[in-house]
mmCIF file of C-alpha atoms in Angstrom:
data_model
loop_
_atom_site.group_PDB
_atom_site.id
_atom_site.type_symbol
_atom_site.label_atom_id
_atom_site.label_comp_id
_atom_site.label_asym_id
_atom_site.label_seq_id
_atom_site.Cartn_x
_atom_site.Cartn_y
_atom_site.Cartn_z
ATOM 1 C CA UNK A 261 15.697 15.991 7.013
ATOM 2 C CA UNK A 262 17.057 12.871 9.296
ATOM 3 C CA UNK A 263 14.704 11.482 11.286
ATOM 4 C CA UNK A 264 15.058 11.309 14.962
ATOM 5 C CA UNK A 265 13.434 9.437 17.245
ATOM 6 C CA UNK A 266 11.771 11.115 20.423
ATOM 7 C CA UNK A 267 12.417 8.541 22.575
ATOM 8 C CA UNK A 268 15.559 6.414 22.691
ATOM 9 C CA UNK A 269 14.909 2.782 19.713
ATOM 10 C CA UNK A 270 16.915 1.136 22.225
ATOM 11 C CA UNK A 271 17.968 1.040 26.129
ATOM 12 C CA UNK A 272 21.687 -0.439 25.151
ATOM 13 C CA UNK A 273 22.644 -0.846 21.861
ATOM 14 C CA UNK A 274 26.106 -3.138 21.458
ATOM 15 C CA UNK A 275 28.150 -2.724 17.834
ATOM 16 C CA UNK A 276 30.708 -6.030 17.701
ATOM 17 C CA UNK A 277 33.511 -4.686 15.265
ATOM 18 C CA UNK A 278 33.973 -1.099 15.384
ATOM 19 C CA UNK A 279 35.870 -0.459 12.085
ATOM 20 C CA UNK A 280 34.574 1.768 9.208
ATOM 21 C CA UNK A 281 30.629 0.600 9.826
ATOM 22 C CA UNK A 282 30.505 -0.033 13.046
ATOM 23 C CA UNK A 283 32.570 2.993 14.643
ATOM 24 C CA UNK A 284 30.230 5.077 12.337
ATOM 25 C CA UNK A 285 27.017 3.703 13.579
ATOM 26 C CA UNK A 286 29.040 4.686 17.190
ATOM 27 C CA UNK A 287 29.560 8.283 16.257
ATOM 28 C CA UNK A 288 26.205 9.146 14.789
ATOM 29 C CA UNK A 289 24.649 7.818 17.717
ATOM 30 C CA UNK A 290 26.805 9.605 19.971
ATOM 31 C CA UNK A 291 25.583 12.696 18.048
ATOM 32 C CA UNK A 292 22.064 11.029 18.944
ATOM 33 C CA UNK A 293 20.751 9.706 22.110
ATOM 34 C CA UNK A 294 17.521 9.045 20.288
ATOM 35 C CA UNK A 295 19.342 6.241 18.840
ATOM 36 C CA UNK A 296 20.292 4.230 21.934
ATOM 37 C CA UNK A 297 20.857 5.242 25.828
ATOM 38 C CA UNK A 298 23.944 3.687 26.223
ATOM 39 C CA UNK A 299 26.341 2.388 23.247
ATOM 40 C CA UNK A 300 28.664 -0.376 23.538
ATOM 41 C CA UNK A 301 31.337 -1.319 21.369
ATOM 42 C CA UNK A 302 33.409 -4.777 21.274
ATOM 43 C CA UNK A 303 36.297 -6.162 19.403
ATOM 44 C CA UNK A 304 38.735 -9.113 19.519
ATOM 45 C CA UNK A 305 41.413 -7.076 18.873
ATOM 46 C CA UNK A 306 42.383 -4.779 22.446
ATOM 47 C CA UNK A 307 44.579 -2.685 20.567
ATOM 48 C CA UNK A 308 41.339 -1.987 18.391
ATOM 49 C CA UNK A 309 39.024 -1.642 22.247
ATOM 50 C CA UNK A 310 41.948 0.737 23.480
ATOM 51 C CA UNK A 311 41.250 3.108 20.472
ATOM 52 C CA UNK A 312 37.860 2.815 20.875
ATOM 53 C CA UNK A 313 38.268 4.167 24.266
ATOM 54 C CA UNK A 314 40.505 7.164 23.355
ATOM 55 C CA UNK A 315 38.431 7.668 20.620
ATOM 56 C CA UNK A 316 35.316 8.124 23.140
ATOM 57 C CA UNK A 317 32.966 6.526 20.356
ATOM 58 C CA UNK A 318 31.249 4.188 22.981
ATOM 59 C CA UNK A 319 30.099 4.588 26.114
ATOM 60 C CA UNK A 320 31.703 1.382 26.801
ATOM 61 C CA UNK A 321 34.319 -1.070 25.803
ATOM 62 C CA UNK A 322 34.117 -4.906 26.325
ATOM 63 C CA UNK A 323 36.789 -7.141 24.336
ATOM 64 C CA UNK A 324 34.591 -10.152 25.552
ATOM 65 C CA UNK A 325 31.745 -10.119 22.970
ATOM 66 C CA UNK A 326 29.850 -12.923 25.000
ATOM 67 C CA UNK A 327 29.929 -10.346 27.314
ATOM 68 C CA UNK A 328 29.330 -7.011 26.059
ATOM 69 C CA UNK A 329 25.837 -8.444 24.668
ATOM 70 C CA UNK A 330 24.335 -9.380 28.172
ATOM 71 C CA UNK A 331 21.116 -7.327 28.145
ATOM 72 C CA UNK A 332 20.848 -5.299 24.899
ATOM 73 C CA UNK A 333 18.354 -4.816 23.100
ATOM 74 C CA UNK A 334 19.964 -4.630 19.613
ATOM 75 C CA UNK A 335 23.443 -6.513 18.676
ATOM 76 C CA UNK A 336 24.567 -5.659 15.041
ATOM 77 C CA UNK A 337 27.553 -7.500 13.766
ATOM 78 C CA UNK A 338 29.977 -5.414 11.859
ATOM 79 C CA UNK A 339 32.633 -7.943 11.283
ATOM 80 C CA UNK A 340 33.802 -9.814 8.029
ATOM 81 C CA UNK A 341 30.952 -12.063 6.247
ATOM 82 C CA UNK A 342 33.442 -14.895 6.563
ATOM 83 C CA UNK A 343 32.849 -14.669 10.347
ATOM 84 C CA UNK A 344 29.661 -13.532 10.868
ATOM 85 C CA UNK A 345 28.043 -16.604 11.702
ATOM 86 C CA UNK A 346 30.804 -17.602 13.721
ATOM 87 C CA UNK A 347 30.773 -14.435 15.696
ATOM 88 C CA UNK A 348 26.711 -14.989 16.284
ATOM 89 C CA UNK A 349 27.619 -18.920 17.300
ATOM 90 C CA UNK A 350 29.443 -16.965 20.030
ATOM 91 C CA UNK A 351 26.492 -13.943 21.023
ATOM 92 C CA UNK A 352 23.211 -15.655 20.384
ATOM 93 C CA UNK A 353 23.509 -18.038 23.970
ATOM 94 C CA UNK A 354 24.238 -14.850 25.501
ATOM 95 C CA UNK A 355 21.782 -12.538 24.484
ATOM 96 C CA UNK A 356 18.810 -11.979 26.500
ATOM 97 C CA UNK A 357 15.078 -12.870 25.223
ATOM 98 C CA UNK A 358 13.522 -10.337 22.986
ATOM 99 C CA UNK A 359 16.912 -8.987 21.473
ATOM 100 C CA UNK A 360 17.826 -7.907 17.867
ATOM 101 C CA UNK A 361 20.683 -9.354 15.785
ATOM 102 C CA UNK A 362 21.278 -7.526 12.980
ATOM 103 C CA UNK A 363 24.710 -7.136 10.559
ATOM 104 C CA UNK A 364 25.831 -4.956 7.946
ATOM 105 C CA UNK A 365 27.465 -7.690 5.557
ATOM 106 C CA UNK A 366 27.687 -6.888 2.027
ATOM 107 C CA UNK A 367 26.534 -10.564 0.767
ATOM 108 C CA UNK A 368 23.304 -11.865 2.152
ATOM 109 C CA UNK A 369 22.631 -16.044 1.303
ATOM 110 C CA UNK A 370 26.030 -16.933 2.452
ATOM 111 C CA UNK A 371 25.465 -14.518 5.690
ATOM 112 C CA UNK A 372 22.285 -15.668 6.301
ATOM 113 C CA UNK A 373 22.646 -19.201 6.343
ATOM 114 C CA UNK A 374 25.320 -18.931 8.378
ATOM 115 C CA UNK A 375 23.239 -17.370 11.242
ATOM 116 C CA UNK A 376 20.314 -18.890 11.153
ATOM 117 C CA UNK A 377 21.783 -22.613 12.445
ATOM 118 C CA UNK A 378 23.682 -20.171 15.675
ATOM 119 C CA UNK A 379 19.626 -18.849 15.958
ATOM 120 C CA UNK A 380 17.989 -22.663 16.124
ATOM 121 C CA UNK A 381 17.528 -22.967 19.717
ATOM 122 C CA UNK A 382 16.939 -18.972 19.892
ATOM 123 C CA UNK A 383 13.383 -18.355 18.619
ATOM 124 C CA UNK A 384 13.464 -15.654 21.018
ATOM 125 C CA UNK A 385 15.706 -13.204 19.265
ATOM 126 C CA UNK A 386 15.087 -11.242 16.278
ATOM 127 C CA UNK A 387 17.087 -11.219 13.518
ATOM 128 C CA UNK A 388 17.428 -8.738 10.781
ATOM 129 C CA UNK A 389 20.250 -8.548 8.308
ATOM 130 C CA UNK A 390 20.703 -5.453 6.543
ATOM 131 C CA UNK A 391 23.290 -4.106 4.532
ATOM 132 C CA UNK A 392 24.048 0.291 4.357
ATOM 133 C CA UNK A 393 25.312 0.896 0.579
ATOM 134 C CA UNK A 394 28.132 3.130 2.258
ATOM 135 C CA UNK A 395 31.885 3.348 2.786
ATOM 136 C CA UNK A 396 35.208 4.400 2.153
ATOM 137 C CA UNK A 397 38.352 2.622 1.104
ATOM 138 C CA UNK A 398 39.994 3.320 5.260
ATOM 139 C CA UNK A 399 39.094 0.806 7.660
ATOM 140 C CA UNK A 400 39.068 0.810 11.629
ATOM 141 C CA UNK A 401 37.491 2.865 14.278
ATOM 142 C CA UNK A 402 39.574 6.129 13.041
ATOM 143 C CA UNK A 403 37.740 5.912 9.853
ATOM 144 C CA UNK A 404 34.453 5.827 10.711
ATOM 145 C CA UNK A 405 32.447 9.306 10.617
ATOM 146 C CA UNK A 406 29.118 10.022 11.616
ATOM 147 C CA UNK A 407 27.184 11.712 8.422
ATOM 148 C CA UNK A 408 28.335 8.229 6.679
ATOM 149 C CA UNK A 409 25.438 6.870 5.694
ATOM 150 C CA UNK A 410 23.456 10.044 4.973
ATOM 151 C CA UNK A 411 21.718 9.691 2.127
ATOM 152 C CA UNK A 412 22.558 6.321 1.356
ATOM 153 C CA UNK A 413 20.687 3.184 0.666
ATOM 154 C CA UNK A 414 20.328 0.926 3.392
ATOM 155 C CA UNK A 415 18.727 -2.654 2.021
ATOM 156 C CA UNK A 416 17.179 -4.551 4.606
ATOM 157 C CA UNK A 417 15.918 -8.332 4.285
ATOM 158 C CA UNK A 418 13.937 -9.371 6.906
ATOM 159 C CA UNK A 419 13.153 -13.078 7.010
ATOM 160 C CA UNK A 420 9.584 -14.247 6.672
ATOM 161 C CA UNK A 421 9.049 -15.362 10.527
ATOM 162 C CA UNK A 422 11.392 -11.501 11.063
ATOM 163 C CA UNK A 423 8.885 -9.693 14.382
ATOM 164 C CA UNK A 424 7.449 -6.813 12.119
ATOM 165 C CA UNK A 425 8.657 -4.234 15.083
ATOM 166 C CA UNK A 426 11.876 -5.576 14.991
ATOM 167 C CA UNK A 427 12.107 -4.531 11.672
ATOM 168 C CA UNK A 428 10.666 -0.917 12.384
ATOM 169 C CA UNK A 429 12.854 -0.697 14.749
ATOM 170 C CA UNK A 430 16.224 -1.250 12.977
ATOM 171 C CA UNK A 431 14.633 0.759 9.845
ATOM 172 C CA UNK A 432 13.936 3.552 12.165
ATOM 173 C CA UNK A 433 17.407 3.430 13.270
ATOM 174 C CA UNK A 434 19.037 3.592 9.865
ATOM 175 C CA UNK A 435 16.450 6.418 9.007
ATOM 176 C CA UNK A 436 18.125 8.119 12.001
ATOM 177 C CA UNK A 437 21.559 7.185 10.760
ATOM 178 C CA UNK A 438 20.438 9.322 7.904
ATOM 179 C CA UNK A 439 19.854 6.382 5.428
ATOM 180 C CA UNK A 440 17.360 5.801 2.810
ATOM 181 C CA UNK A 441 15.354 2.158 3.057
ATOM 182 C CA UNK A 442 14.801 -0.198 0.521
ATOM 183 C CA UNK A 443 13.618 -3.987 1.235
ATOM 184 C CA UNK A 444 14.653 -7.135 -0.977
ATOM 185 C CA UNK A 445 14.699 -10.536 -1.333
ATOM 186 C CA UNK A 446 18.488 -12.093 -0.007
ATOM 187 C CA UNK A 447 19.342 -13.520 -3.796
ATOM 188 C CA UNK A 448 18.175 -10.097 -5.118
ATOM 189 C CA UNK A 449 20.955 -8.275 -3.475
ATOM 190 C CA UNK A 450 23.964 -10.651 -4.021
ATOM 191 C CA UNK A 451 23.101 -10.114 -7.721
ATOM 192 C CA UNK A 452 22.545 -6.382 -7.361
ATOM 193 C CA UNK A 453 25.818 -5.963 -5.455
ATOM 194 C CA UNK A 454 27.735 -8.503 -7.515
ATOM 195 C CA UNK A 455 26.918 -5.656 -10.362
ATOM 196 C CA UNK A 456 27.610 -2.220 -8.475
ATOM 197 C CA UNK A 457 29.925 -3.133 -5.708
ATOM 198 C CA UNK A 458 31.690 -6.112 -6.026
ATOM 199 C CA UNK A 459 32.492 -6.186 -9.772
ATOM 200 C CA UNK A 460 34.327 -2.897 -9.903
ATOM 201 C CA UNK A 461 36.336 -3.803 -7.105
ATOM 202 C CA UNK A 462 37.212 -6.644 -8.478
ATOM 203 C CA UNK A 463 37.953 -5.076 -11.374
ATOM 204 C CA UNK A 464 40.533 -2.470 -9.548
ATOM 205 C CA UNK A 465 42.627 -4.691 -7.501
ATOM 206 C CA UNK A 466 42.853 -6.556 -10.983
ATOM 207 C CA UNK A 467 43.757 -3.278 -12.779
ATOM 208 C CA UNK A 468 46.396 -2.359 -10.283
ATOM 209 C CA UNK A 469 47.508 -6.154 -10.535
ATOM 210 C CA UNK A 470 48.032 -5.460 -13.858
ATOM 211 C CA UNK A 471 49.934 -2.552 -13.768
ATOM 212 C CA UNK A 472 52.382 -3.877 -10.994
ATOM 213 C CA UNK A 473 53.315 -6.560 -13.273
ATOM 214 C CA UNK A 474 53.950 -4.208 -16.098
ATOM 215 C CA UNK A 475 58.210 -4.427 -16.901
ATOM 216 C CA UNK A 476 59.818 -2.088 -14.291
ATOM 217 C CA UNK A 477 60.295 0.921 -16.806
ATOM 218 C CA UNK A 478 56.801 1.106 -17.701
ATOM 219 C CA UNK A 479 55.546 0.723 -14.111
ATOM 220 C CA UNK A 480 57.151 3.284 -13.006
ATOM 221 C CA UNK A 481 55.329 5.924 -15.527
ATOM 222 C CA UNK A 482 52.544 4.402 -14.833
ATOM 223 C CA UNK A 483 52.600 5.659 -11.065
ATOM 224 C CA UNK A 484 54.185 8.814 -12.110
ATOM 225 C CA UNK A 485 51.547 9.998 -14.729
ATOM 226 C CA UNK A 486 48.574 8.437 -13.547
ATOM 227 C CA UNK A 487 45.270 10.261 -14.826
ATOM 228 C CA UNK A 488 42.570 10.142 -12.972
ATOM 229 C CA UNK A 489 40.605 7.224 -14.228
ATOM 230 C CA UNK A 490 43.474 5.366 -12.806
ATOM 231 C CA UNK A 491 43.615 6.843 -9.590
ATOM 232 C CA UNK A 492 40.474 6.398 -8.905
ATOM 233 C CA UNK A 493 41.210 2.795 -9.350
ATOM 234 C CA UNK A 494 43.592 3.103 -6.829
ATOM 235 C CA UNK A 495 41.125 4.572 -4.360
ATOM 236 C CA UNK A 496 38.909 1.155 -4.835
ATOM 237 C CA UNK A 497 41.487 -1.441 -4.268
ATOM 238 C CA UNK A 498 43.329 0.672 -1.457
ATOM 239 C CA UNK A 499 40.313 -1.086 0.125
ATOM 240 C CA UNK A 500 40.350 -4.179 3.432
ATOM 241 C CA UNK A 501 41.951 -7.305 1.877
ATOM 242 C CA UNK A 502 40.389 -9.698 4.387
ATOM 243 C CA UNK A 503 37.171 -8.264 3.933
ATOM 244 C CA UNK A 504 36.979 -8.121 0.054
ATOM 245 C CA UNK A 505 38.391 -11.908 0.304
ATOM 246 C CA UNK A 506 35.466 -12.710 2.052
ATOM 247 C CA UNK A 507 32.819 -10.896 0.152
ATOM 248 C CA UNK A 508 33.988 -12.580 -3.310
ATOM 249 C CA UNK A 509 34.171 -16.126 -2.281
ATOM 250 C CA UNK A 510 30.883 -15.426 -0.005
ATOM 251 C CA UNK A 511 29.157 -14.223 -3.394
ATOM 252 C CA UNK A 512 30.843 -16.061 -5.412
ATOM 253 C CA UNK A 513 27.994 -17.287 -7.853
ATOM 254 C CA UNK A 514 26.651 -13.885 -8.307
ATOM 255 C CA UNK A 515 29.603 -12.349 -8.734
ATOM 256 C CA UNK A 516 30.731 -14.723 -11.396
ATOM 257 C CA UNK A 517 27.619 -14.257 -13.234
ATOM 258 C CA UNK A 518 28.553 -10.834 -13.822
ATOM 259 C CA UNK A 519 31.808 -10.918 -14.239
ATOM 260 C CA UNK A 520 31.464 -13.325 -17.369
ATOM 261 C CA UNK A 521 28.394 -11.078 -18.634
ATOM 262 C CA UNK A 522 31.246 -7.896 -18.106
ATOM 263 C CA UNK A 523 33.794 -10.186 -19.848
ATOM 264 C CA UNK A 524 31.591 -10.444 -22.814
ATOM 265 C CA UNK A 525 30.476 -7.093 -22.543
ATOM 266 C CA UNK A 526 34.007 -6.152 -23.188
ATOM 267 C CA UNK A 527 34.987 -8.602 -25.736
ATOM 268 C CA UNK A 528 32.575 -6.896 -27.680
ATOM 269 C CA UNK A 529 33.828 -3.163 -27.187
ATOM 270 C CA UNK A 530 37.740 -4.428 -28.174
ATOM 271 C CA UNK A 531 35.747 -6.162 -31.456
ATOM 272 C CA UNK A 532 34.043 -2.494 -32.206
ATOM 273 C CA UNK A 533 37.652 -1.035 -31.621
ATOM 274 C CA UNK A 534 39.572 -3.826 -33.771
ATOM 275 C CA UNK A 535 36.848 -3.345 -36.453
ATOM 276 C CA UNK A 536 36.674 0.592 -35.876
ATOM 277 C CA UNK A 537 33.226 0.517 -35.480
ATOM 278 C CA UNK A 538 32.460 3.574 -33.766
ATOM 279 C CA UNK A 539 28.666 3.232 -33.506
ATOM 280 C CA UNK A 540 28.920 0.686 -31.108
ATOM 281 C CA UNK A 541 31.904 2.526 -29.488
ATOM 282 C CA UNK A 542 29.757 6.089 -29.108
ATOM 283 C CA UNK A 543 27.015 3.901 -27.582
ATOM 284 C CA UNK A 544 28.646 2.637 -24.665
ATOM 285 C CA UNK A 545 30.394 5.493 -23.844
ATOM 286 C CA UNK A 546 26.880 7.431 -24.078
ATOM 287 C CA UNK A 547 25.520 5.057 -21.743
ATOM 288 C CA UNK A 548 28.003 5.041 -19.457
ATOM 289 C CA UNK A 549 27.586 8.666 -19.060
ATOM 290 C CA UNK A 550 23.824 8.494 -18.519
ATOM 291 C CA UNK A 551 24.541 6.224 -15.653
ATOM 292 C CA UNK A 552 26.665 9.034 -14.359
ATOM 293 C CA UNK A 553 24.338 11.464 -14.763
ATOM 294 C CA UNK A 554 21.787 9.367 -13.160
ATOM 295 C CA UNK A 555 23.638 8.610 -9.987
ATOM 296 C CA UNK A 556 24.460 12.547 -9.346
ATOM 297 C CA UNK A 557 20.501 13.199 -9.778
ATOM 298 C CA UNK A 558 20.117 10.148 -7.085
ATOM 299 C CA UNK A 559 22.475 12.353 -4.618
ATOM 300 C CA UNK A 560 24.434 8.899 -4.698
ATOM 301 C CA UNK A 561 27.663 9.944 -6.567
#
């Protein structure tokens, strides 16, 4: 069952970049007040504010984000990681003593350090970077829906001078969203997303790469018989350009890591299939479908 706080976590609550995150953090607390009293959504983009508005996702629309964070208590930051700390350069002299900055960005040391020097003369505000393990290949404020994040993993990494009730309060308000909570260290996620997020997209927009390039003939079969395994290839790298540009270079170490660990990983399947060694062959597919198997008994496939 979601849990929903009795009173409201916070008197204004202001989400800068209402796209898939951020307009679904909008609609679930739309669904519930408990979350905040009023919601307020920004965006440097007014064709993306005039959606908002038609949308009715936010109680209120401010393009100006220096504005739209005068007097909230919470400010998450649902942009790009490549402009996150820019975007909390802009916020932090605005916010009001006592505040929460918080983010959803999928890598963390890059992120972080990229905050913390907009935070130096702000020892006043809170801030806690977390990342929900949720989403969809759509972007925008259309995309976003409010059961989202249900049942999800939301990883939070609070800093070590992090106000222990600012950190209750942002878990209780992804426990609201309907998220499950798990805390780590900042390095311990880039390498734990560089594994189960950002590798296999990587791996899809190279895939597709691939079979654009094919000779025209071929190509074409290859988008008129495509079996599943390939669509849902497809799915993965229909995803935000900008924003997977970001989260690569951002992670880029991590990422890297695993990539040549995958690289040798697969080296080492082609050499069981050049050599027909089908022990070796059996075995990975075996394990491959445990980890299947696995997720759907997590409730996260």
């Amino acid at each position: 069952m979601t849990a929903t706080p009795s009173a409201p976590l916070f008197d204004r609550l202001v989400i800068i970049g209402p796209g898939l995150i951020g307009s679904s953090i909008l609609r679930r607390a739309m669904l519930d007040r408990g979350i905040a009293r009023e919601l307020v959504a920004s965006d440097i983009d007014p064709k993306v504010c005039e959606r908002v508005r038609e949308l009715g996702i936010a109680d209120r629309v401010v393009q100006d984000a220096k504005e739209a964070v005068r007097d909230a208590d919470c400010v998450i930051l649902c942009v790009p990681v490549g402009v996150i700390g820019t975007v909390a350069a802009q916020v932090a002299p605005a916010m009001k003593p006592g505040a929460i900055l918080s983010e959803v960005g999928s890598t963390k040391v890059s992120v972080i350090n990229a905050v913390l020097p907009a935070l130096a003369s702000r020892p006043d505000i809170a801030f806690v970077p977390a990342h929900p393990m949720a989403g969809t290949e759509y972007s925008g404020p259309d995309a976003g829906f409010p059961s989202l994040f249900e049942n999800r993993w939301c990883l939070l990494l609070p800093l070590e001078n992090t106000p222990p009730d600012a950190v209750a309060r942002i878990s209780a308000m992804w426990e609201a969203m309907g998220a499950r909570l798990r805390t780590m260290t900042p390095e311990h996620h880039d390498r734990v997303c560089a594994i189960v997020s950002h590798l296999p997209h990587l791996l899809a927009f190279t895939i597709c790469g691939t079979a654009d390039d094919l000779a025209d003939e071929t190509r074409s079969e290859v988008l008129d018989f495509a079996a599943s395994g390939f669509r849902d290839f497809t799915r993965i790298a229909a995803s935000d350009p900008t924003m997977w540009r970001d989260i690569f270079l951002n992670n880029r170490e991590a990422l890297l890591e695993m990539l040549d660990r995958f690289m040798a990983d697969a080296q080492a399947m082609a050499d069981a299939i050049r050599k027909g060694d089908d022990t070796i062959i059996v075995d990975r597919i075996a394990r491959g479908r445990a980890i299947r198997r696995t997720l759907i008994e997590n409730h996260q496939a």
